[in-house]
Structures are given as structure tokens and as C-alpha cells.
Short mmCIF file of C-alpha atoms in Angstrom, two decimals:
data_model
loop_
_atom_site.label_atom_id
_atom_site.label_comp_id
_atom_site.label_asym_id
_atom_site.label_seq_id
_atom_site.Cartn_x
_atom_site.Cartn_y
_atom_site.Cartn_z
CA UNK A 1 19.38 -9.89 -10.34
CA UNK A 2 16.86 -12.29 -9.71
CA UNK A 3 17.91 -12.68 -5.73
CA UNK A 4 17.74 -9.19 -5.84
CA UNK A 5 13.87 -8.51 -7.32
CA UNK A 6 11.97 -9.53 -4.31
CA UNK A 7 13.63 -6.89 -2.65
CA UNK A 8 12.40 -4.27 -4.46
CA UNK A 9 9.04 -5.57 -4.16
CA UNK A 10 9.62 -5.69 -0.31
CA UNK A 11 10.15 -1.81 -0.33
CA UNK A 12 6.92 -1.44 -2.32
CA UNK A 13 5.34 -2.99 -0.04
CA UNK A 14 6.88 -1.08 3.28
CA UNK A 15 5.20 1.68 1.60
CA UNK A 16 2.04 0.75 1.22
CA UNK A 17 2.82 0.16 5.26
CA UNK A 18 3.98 2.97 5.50
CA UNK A 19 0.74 5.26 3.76
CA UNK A 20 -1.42 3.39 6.25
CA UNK A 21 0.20 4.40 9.23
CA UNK A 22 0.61 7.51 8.21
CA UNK A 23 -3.08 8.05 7.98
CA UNK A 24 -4.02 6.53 11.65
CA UNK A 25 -4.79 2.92 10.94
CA UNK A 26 -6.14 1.25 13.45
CA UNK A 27 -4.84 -1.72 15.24
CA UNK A 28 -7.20 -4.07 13.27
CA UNK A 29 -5.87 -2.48 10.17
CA UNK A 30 -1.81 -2.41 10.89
CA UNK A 31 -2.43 -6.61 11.32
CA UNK A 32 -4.50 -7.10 8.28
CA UNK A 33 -1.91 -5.18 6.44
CA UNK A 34 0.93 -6.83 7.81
CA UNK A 35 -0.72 -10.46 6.94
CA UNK A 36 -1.37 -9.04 3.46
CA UNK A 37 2.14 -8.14 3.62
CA UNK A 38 3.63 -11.63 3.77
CA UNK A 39 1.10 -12.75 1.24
CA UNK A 40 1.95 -10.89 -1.65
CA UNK A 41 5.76 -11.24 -0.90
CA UNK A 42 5.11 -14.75 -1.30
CA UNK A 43 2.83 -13.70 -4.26
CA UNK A 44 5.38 -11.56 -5.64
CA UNK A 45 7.83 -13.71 -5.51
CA UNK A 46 6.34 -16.49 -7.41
CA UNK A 47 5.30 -14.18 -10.10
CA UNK A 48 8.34 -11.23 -11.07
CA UNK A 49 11.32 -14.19 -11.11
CA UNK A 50 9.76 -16.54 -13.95
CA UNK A 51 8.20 -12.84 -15.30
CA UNK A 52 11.98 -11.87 -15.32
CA UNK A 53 13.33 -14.96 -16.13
CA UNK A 54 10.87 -15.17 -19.77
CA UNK A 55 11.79 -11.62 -20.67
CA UNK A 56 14.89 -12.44 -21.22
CA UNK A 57 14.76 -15.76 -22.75
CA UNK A 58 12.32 -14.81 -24.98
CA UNK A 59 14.82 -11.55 -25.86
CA UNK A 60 17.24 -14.26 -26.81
CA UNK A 61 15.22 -16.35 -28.75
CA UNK A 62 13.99 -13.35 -30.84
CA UNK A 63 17.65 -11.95 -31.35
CA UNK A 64 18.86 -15.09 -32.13
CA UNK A 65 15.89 -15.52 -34.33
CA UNK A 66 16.13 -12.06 -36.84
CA UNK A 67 20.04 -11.26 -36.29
CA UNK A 68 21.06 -7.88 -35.57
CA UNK A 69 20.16 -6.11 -38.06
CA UNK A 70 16.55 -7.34 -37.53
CA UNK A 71 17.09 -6.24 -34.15
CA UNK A 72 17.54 -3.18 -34.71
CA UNK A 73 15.16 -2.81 -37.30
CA UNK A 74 12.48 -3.96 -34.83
CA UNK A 75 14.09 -1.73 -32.62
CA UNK A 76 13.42 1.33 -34.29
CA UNK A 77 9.77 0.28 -34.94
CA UNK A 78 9.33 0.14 -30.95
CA UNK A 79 11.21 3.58 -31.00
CA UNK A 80 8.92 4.83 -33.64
CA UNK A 81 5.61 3.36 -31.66
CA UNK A 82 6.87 4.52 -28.38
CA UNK A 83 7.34 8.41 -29.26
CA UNK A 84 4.00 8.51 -31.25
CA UNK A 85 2.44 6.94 -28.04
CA UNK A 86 3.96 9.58 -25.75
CA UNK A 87 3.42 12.63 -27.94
CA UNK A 88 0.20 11.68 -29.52
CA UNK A 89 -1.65 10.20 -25.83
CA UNK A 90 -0.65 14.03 -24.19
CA UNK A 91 1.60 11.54 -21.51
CA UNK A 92 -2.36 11.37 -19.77
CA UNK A 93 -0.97 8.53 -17.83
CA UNK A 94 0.63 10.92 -15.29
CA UNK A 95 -2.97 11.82 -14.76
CA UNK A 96 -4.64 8.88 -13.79
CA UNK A 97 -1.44 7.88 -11.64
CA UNK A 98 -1.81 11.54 -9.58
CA UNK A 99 -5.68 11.82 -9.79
CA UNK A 100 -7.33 8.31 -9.41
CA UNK A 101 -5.82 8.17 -5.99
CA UNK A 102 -8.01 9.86 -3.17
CA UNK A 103 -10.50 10.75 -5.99
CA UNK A 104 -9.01 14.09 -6.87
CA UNK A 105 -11.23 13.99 -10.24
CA UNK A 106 -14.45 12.53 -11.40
CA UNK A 107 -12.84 9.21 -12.58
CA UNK A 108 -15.27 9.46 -15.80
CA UNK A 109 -14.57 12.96 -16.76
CA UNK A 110 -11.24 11.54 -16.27
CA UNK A 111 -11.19 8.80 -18.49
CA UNK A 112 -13.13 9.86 -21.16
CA UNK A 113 -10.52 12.79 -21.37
CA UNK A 114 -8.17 9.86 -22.17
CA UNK A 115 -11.01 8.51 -25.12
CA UNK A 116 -11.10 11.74 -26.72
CA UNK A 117 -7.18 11.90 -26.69
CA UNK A 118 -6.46 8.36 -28.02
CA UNK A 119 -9.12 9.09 -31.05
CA UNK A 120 -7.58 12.64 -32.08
CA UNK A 121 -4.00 11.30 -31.60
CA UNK A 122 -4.96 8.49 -33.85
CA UNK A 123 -5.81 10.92 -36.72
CA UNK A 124 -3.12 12.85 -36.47
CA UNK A 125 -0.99 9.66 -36.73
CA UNK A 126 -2.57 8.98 -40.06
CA UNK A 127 -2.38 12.47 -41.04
CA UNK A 128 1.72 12.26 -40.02
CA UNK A 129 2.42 9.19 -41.91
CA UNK A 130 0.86 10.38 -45.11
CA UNK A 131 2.70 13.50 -45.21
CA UNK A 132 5.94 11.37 -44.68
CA UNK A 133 5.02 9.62 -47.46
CA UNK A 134 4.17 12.28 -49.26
CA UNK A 135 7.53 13.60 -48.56
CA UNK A 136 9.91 10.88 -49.01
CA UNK A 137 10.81 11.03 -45.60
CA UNK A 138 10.54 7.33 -44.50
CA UNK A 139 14.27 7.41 -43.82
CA UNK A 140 13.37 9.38 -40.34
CA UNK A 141 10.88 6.17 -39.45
CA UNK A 142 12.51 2.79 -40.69
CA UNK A 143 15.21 1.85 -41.51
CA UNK A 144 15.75 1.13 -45.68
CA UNK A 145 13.62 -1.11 -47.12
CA UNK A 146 10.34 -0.33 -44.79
CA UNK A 147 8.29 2.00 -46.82
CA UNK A 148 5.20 -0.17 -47.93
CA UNK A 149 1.96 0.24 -46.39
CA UNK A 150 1.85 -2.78 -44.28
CA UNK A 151 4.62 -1.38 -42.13
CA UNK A 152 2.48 1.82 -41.47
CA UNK A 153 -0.39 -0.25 -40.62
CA UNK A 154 1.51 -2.30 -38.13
CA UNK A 155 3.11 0.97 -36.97
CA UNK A 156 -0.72 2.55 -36.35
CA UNK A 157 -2.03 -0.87 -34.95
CA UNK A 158 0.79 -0.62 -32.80
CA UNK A 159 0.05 2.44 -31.74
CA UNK A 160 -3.52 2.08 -30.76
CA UNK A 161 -2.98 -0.66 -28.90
CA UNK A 162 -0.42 0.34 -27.06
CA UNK A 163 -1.97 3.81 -26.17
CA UNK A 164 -4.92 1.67 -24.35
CA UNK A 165 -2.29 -0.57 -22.91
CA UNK A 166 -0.87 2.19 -21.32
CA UNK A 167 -3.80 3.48 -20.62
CA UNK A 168 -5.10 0.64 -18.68
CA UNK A 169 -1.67 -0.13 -16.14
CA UNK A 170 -2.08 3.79 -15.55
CA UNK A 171 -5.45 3.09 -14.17
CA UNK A 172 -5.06 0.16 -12.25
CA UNK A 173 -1.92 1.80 -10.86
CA UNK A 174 -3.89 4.67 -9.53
CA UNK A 175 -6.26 2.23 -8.04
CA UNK A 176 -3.03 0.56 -6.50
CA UNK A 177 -3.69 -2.87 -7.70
CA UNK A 178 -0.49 -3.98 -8.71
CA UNK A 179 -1.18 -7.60 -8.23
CA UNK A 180 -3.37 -7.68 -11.29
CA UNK A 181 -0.24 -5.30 -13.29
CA UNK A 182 1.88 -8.35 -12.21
CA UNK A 183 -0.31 -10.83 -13.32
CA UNK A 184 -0.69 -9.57 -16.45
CA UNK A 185 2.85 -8.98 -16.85
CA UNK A 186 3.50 -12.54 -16.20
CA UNK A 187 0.88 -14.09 -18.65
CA UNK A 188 2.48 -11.50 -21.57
CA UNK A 189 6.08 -12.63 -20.62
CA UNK A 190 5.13 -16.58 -21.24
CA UNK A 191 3.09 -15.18 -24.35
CA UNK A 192 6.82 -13.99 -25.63
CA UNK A 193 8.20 -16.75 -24.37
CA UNK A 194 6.28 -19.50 -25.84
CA UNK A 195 5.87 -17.54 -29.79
CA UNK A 196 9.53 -16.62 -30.09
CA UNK A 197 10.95 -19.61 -28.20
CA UNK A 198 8.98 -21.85 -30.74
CA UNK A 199 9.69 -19.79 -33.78
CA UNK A 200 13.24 -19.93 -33.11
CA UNK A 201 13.16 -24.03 -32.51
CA UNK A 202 10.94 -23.92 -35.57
CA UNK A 203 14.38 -22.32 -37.54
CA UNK A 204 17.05 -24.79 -35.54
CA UNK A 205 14.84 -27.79 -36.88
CA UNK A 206 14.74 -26.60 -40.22
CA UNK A 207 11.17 -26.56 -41.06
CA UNK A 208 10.86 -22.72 -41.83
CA UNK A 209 13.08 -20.52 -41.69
CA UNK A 210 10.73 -16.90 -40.42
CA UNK A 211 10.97 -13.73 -42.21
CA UNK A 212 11.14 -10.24 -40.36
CA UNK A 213 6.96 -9.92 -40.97
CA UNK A 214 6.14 -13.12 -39.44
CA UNK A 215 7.99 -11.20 -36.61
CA UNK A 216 5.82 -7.87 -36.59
CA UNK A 217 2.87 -10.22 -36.90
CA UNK A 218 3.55 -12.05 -34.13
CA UNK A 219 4.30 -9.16 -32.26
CA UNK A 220 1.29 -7.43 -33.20
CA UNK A 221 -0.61 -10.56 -32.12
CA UNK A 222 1.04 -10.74 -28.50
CA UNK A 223 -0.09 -6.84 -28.11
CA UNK A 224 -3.83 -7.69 -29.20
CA UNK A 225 -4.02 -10.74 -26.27
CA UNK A 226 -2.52 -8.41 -23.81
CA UNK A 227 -4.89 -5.78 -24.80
CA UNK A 228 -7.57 -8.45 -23.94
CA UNK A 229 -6.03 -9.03 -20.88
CA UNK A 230 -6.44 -5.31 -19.61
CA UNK A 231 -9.76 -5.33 -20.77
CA UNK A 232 -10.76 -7.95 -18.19
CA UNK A 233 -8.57 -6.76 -15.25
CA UNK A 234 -10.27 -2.77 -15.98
CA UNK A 235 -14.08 -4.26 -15.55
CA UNK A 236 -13.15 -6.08 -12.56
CA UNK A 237 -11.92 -2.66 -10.89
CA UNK A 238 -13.80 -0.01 -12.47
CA UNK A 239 -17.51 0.77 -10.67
CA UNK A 240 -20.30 -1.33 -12.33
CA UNK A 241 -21.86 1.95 -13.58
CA UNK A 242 -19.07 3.27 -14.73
CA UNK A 243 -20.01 5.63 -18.18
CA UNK A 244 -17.98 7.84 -20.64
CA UNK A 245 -18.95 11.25 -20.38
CA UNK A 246 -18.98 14.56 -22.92
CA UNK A 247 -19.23 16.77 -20.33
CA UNK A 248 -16.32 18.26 -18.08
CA UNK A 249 -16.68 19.67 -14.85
CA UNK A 250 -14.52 23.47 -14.27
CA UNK A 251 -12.42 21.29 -11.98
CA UNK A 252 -11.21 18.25 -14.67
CA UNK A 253 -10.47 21.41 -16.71
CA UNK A 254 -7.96 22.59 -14.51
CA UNK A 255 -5.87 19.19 -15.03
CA UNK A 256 -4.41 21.45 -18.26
CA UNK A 257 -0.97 22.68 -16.81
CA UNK A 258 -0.05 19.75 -14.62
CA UNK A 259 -0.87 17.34 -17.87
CA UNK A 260 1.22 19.61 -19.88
CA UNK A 261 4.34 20.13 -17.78
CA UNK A 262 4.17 16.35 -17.45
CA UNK A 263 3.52 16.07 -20.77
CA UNK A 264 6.85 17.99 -21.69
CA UNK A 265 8.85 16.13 -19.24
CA UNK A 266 8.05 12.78 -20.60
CA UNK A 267 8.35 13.82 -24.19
CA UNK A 268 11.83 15.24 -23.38
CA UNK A 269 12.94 12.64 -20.86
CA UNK A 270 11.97 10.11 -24.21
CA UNK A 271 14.24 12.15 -26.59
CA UNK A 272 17.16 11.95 -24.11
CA UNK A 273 16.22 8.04 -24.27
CA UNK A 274 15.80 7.41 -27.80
CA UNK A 275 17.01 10.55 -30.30
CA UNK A 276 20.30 8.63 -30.17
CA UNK A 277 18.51 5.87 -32.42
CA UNK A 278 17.36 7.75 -34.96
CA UNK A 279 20.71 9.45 -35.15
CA UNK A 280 22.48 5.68 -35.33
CA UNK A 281 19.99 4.67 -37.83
CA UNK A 282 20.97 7.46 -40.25
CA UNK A 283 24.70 7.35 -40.01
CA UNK A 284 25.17 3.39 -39.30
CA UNK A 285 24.66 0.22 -40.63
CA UNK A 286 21.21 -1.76 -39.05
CA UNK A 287 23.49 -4.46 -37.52
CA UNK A 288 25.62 -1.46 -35.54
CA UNK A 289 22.22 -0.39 -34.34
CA UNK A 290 21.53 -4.20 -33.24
CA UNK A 291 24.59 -4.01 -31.12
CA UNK A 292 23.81 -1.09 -29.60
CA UNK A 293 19.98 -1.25 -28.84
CA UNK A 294 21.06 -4.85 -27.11
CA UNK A 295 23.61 -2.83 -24.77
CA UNK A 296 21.12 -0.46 -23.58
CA UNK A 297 18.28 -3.45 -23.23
CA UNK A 298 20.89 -4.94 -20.60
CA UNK A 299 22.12 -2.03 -19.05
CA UNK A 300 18.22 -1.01 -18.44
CA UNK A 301 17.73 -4.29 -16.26
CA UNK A 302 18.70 -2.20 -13.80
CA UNK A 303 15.70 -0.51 -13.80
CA UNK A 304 14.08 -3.53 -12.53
CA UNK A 305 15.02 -2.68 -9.17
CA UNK A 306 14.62 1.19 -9.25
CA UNK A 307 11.13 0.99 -11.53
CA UNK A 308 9.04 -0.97 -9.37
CA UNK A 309 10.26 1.61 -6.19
CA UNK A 310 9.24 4.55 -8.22
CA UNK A 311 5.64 3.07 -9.37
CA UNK A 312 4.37 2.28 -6.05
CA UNK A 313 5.85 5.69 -4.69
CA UNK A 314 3.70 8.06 -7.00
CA UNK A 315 0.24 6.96 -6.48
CA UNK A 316 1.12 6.73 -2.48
CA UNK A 317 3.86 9.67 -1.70
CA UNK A 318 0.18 11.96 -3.84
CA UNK A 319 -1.84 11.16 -0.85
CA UNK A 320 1.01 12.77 2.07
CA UNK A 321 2.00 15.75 3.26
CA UNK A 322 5.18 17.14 3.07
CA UNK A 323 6.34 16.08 6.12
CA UNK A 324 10.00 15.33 8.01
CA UNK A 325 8.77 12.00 7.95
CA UNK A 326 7.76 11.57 4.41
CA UNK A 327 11.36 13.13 3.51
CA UNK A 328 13.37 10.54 5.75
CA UNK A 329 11.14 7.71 4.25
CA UNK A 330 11.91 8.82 0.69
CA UNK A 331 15.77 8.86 1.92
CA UNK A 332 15.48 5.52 3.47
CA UNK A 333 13.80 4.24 -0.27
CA UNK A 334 16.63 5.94 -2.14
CA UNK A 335 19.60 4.25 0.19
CA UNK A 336 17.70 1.10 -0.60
CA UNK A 337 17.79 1.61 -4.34
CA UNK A 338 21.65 3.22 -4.64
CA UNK A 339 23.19 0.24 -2.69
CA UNK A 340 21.42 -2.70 -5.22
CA UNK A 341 21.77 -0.79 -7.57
CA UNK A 342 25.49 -0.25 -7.17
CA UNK A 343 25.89 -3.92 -6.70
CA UNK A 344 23.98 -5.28 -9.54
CA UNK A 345 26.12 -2.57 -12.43
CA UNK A 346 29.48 -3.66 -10.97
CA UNK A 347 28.58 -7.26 -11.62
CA UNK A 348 26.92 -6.59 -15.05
CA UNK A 349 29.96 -4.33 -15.95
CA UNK A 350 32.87 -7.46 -14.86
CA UNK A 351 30.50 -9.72 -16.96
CA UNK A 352 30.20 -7.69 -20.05
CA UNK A 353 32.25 -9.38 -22.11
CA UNK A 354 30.76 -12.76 -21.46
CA UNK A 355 27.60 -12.66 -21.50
CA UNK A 356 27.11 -11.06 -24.70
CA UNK A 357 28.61 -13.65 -27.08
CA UNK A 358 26.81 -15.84 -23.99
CA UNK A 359 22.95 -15.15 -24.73
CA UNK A 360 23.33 -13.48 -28.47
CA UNK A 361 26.08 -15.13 -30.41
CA UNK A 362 29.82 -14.26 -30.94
CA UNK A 363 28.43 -10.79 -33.42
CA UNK A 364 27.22 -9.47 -30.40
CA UNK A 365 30.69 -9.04 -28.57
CA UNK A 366 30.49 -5.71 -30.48
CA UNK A 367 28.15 -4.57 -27.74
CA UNK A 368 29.80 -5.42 -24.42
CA UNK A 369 32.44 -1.91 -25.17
CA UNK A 370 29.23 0.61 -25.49
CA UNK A 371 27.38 -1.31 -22.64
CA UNK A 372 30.32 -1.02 -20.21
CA UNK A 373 29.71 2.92 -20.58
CA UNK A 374 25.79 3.32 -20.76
CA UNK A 375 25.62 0.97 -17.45
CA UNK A 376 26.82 4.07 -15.49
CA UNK A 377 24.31 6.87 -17.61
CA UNK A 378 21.24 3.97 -16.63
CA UNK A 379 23.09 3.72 -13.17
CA UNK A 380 22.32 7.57 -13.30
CA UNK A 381 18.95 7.10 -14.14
CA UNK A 382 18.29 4.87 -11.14
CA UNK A 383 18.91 6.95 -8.67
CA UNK A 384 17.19 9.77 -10.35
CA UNK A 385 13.87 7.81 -10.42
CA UNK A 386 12.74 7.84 -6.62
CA UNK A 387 13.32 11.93 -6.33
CA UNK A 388 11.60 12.82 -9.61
CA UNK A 389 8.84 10.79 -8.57
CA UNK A 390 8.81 12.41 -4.57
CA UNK A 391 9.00 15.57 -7.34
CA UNK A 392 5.70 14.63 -9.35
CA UNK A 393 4.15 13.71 -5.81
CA UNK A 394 3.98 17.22 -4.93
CA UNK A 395 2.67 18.47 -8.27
CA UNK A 396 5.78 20.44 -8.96
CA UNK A 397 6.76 18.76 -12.69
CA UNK A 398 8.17 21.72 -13.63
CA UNK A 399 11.18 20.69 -12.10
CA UNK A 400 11.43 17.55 -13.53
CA UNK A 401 11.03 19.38 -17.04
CA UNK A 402 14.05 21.44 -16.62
CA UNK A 403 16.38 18.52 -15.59
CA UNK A 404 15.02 16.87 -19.05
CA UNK A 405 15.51 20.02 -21.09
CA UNK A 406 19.08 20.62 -19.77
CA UNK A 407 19.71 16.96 -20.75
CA UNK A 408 18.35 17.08 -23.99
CA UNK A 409 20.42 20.06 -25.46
CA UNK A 410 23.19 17.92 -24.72
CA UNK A 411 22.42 14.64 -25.98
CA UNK A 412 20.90 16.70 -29.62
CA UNK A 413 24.14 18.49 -29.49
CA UNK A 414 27.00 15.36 -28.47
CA UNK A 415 24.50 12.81 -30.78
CA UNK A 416 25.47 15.25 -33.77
CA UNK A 417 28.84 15.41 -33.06
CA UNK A 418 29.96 12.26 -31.42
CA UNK A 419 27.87 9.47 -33.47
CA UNK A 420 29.52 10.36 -36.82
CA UNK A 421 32.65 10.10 -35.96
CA UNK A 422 32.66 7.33 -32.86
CA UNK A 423 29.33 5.18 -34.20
CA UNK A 424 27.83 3.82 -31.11
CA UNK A 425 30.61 4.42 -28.63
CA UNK A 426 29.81 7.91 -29.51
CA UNK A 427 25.99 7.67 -28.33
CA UNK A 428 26.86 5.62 -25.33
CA UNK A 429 29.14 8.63 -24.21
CA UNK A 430 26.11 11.30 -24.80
CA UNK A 431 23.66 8.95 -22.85
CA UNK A 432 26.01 8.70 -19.61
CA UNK A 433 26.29 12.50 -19.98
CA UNK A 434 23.11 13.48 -20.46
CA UNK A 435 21.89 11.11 -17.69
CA UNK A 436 24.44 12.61 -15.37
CA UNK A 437 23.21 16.22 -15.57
CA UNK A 438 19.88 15.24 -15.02
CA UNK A 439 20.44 13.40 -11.76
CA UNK A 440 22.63 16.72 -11.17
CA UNK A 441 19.59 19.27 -11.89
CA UNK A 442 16.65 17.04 -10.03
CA UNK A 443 19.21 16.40 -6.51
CA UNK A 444 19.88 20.71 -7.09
CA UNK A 445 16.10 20.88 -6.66
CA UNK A 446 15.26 19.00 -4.22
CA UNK A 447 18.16 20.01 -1.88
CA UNK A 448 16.93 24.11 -2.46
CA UNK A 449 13.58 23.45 -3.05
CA UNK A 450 11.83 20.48 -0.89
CA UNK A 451 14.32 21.52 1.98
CA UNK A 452 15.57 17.33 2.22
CA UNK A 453 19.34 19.21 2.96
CA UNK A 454 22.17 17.55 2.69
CA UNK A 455 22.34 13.70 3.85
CA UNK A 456 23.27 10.17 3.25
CA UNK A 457 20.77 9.54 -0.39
CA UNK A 458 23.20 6.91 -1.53
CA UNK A 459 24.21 3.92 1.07
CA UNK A 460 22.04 1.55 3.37
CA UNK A 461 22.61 2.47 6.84
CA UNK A 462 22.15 -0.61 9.50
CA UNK A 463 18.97 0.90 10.74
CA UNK A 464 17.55 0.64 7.40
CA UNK A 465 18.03 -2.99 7.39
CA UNK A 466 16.79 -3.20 10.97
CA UNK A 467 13.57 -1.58 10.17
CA UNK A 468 13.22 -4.00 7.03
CA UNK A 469 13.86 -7.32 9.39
CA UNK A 470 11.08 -5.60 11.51
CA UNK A 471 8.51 -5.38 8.86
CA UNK A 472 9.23 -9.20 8.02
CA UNK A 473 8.54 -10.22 11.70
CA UNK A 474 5.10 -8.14 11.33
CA UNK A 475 6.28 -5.63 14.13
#
């Protein structure tokens, strides 16, 4: 995977190549972009392998560290964060990422749209988390044993934090500076590396041996620095007199139906992710749920190579026409993508069984079985990335909703049925389901709808690597 992860970066970059020449660059402007090229693939390079290579110590270390069933108590915390982030924020990131570029919107009205969100959604989250009390239904947010108030606090720290996080890589996205995203990534990766690398030598030695709230502390604590982080990286890129705003123009009022299609997409497309958790967490043991989250962690490294594709893509493929040429560059991306893709999940799949026991101890065999069927559902998911991006590009998220709401009936339904009886095995089979149909319903769209027709999506074609050994020698 690592040998792999400058590629994907390369692609990024042939696109930001590509939305140049698209828009008549002139000569002066094809060099300078081709120099800046084979500066930030050396930059790139030095920064996404140790990034990479930190994440997953560090996921060790902290496994290691808290067992499974700390894992997958933690685990359904960040479940439990994540959906109150995505339903509570109105998904506004999809926003910034199609409206920041080309300055479709007055970036303030903008913005302080996303203020006003964060500090309503942040009430409500109170308001939810009292009435769960209130109800004795703590059993649908942690797992048994998680009820005081200190969890909810972390839980609504959490949140906040993370909604600005979010927030703030939506931004800089839109503004296309990823080199400041990876920075930032990279300086948060050694932050996990260094706290749970020395809390776990800190338990080998013997001196203490950490509790599962020294964990959520230090968590929380990594999440405040980061927050810093995008603090200083949005001043730096955000106009000098940049002000919130109480007043919106007619036009930021008409961002209503795209934010809410997108909203509904994301909210579904998280339910097809995640519902299975909540399910495991009722009807199996916290360990069980270790085993499992830990298969689908793995399984999504393949995302490092289609994610990175699909974030560059939106802000860019928002600013082009619909064009022949926009379609057979999208086709080229998505050839790019299957073939690693394809490569990477038949090697993780024929190592399965080692490197489990390998990285988290001999308990975690449990997960290779599950992981060697959600690797094809997040294989799925891969290659459904570029063309529901292409899809948001042209504004048309509708589609993209009905792909998630197809797949959700089916993973509610199979979770239900399938995860009593089978345990995990039983959620792995609804995820590679569910991810099938909607890679089926998004390629049904854009073959009828976009008019891309039937062609080679899938395999690298030699003049696809031509064209990349071209780039490299700056012609």
C-alpha cells in the first residue's frame, strides 16, 4: 500500500493539470504548473507514507493498549460522534466543497451559514442526550457501563470539535489547498503516534497500567491540538477582512435543496456504513464488536487510494462542463483507481489471516473470516467513489441519494435478520450487499443519465500509463 499512495496523489495532481488546460492556460502557466507538479510529488511523497505509516502504528498501539472490547467500545463512541456530526452539521461540507470554488457564493454568507448550524446542532445535541437519559435509552449510545455524565460530555466535546474540524478541511478543500490538509494530517498522525505509542510502552514497563478514560482523554486532547491546527491553516487562507455575517443574500438562500439532497445522501450513505454497529452492539458481546470494527478499519485502507482521487475531483470536475473530454478523463481516473484497487484487496485478502494475530494479538484472528468478505463490499465502495463524485460535480445529488436509499433498506432489513443469528459474519454479508447495489444504482445512472455509454471503467489501458509517463517528463 505504501508503494502504491504516491500514485494516487499523482492522479490528483494530473487533474489539477488537467482543470488548467481545460480553461486555456497559457504557455507560462502549463510550465509553472508542471514544475509545481514535481514539487509536491516530491512533497507528497515525504508527507502521506510516514502519515500512513503512524496511522497504523498508532491503531496498534491503542488496540493493543484497551483490548477489544475497549475497541469497540471506543468504536461506538466514534460511531456515536460521527452520526451526530453528520445529522446535526446539515452535511454543510458538501457546500463549501461545491461553492468555494469559482466563488459561486459570498464565502461569508457562506460560512456563517455553517456558525449558525454548528450552534443549533449543538443544542439539539444536549436536548437529545437528556431525553436519552431521561428515557433509559443509553443502550442505543454506549455500550453497558457508559451512562455517567462524563461520557456525554466527552461525546458533546467531541462533537463540537469535530463539527469545526470538518468544517475547516471542507474549506481549505474548496480553496484547493491540499498541501496544508496534508500537513495537518501528518502533524495529527505523529500526535497519535507519539500519545498511544507511549501509553502503551508506559503498560509493557509496568509503571501504569491506563484505564479506558485516560483513553477518551487523550483522545479528546489530540482533537483540541488539531482543532488548533485548523485554526492557523483557515487565517492563513481566508481574506484578511474576512467577517461573519447575519444577513443572507436571495442567492445563498437558494443553497436549500442541493444542501438537503446532499444532506440525505450522506446521512444515508452513513447508516449503510455504521447501522451495522449499533445492531452488533445490541446483540453481541463488546469484544465481538472489537473484532469486527478492526476488519472493516483494514478493509477501508483501501480507501486510501480511491479517497484522495475523489477529493481532488469535486472541487475541480464543479468548475467544467460536461464535456466528451471531461467524461473520458473521469474514465481514465476510474481505470486508474479499479486496477490498484484490485491489486491491493487480493493481497490484503491472501494476508488476512496473518496479519491480524500479526499487528493485534492472537484474539484478533477472529476478524480475518468477516474481513475476507467486507474487503469486496469496501472494494465496491471504491469504485463507486470517482462516479458519485463526477455525480455531485454536476449538482445532480439526487442520484446519489437513491443509490444510498436502495442500499439502506437492505442493510436495515439483512442487519435484522442476519446479525442475530450469524454475529458479525452476518453484518459483513449485509455490508458487501448493500455496497454492491449501490455501485449497481450510481453506474445505472450515469450510463442513462450523463450519456458516459458503455466502456472500459474498470482496467488501465497502456495509453493511460503513457499519458501518466508524459506528465512525469513535464510534456
Amino acid at each position: 500500500y505504501i508503494c502504491f499512495r504516491p500514485l494516487n496523489m499523482v492522479a490528483g495532481l494530473f487533474i489539477q493539470q488537467f482543470h488548467q488546460t481545460i480553461n486555456g492556460p497559457t504557455t507560462l502557466n502549463i510550465a509553472n504548473t508542471l514544475v509545481s507538479v514535481k514539487r509536491s510529488i516530491l512533497f507528497t511523497f515525504l508527507v502521506q507514507i510516514p502519515a500512513l505509516l503512524f496511522g497504523v502504528v498508532a491503531g496498534v498501539f491503542l488496540t493493543r493498549t484497551i483490548g477489544a472490547a475497549g475497541t469497540g467500545s471506543l468504536g461506538v463512541f466514534q460511531a456515536d460522534i460521527d452520526f451526530f456530526v453528520l445529522v446535526l452539521s446539515l452535511s454543510l461540507t458538501n457546500a463549501f466543497i461545491y461553492y468555494i470554488p469559482g466563488n459561486k457564493l459570498p464565502l461569508n454568507e457562506l460560512l456563517s451559514l455553517g456558525l449558525w448550524i454548528a450552534t443549533g446542532g449543538t443544542v439539539l445535541l444536549i436536548g437529545i442526550l437528556a431525553l436519552t437519559h431521561a428515557a433509559g435509552g443509553e443502550a442505543f449510545l454506549y455500550t453497558p457501563g457508559f451512562n455517567q455524565l462524563k461520557y456525554d460530555l466527552f461525546l458533546l466535546g467531541g462533537f463540537l470539535i469535530t463539527v469545526f474540524n470538518s468544517f475547516a478541511i471542507a474549506i481549505l478543500q474548496g480553496f484547493r489547498n491540499f498541501k496544508r490538509v496534508n500537513q495537518v494530517t501528518l502533524i495529527n498522525s505523529l500526535l497519535n503516534l507519539s500519545a498511544f505509542g507511549g501509553i502503551y510502552a508506559a503498560k509493557k514497563a509496568g509503571i501504569f497500567n491506563p484505564d479506558f478514560d485516560l483513553i477518551l482523554v487523550i483522545t479528546f486532547g489530540i482533537l483540541c491540538l488539531n482543532m488548533l491546527l485548523w485554526v492557523y491553516h483557515l487565517k492563513k487562507v481566508l481574506p484578511p477582512d474576512f467577517r461573519f455575517t447575519n444577513k443572507f443574500s436571495p442567492q445563498t438562500r437558494t443553497i436549500g435543496r442541493f444542501v438537503l439532497l446532499a444532506y440525505l445522501s450522506n446521512v444515508f450513505n452513513f447508516l449503510n456504513y455504521r447501522f451495522d454497529i449499533w445492531v452488533i452492539n445490541y446483540y453481541c458481546k463488546p469484544e465481538s464488536l472489537g473484532y469486527y470494527l478492526k476488519a472493516v478499519n483494514l478493509a477501508q485502507m483501501l480507501w486510501l487510494v480511491s479517497n484522495p482521487l475523489a477529493t481532488v475531483l469535486a472541487p475541480y470536475l464543479s468548475q467544467t462542463d460536461d464535456s466528451a473530454g471531461t467524461k473520458d478523463f473521469v474514465t481514465r481516473i476510474s481505470r486508474l483507481n479499479f486496477t490498484v484497487v484490485l491489486g491491493c484487496a487480493a493481497v490484503m485478502f491472501l494476508l488476512a489471516d496473518f496479519i491480524f494475530p500479526f499487528l493485534y494479538g492472537a484474539d484478533f484472528s477472529a476478524a480475518a473470516a468477516p474481513f475476507k468478505v467486507i474487503v469486496f463490499g469496501i472494494f465496491c465502495t471504491c469504485i463507486t467513489k470517482i462516479f458519485a463524485t463526477y455525480i455531485f460535480s454536476r449538482g445532480k445529488v439526487i442520484y446519489n441519494l437513491w443509490a444510498t436509499v436502495v442500499a439502506l433498506v437492505a442493510t436495515i432489513i439483512l442487519d435484522l435478520i442476519l446479525i442475530p443469528e450469524m454475529g458479525i459474519m452476518g453484518a459483513a454479508v449485509t455490508s458487501v450487499v448493500a455496497y454492491f447495489l449501490v455501485l449497481l444504482v450510481v453506474m445505472f445512472f450515469i450510463v442513462r443519465n450523463f450519456g458516459f455509454g458503455l466502456r472500459n471503467y474498470f482496467f488501465v489501458k497502456w495509453s493511460d500509463i503513457e499519458r501518466l509517463k508524459l506528465i512525469f517528463k513535464g510534456k
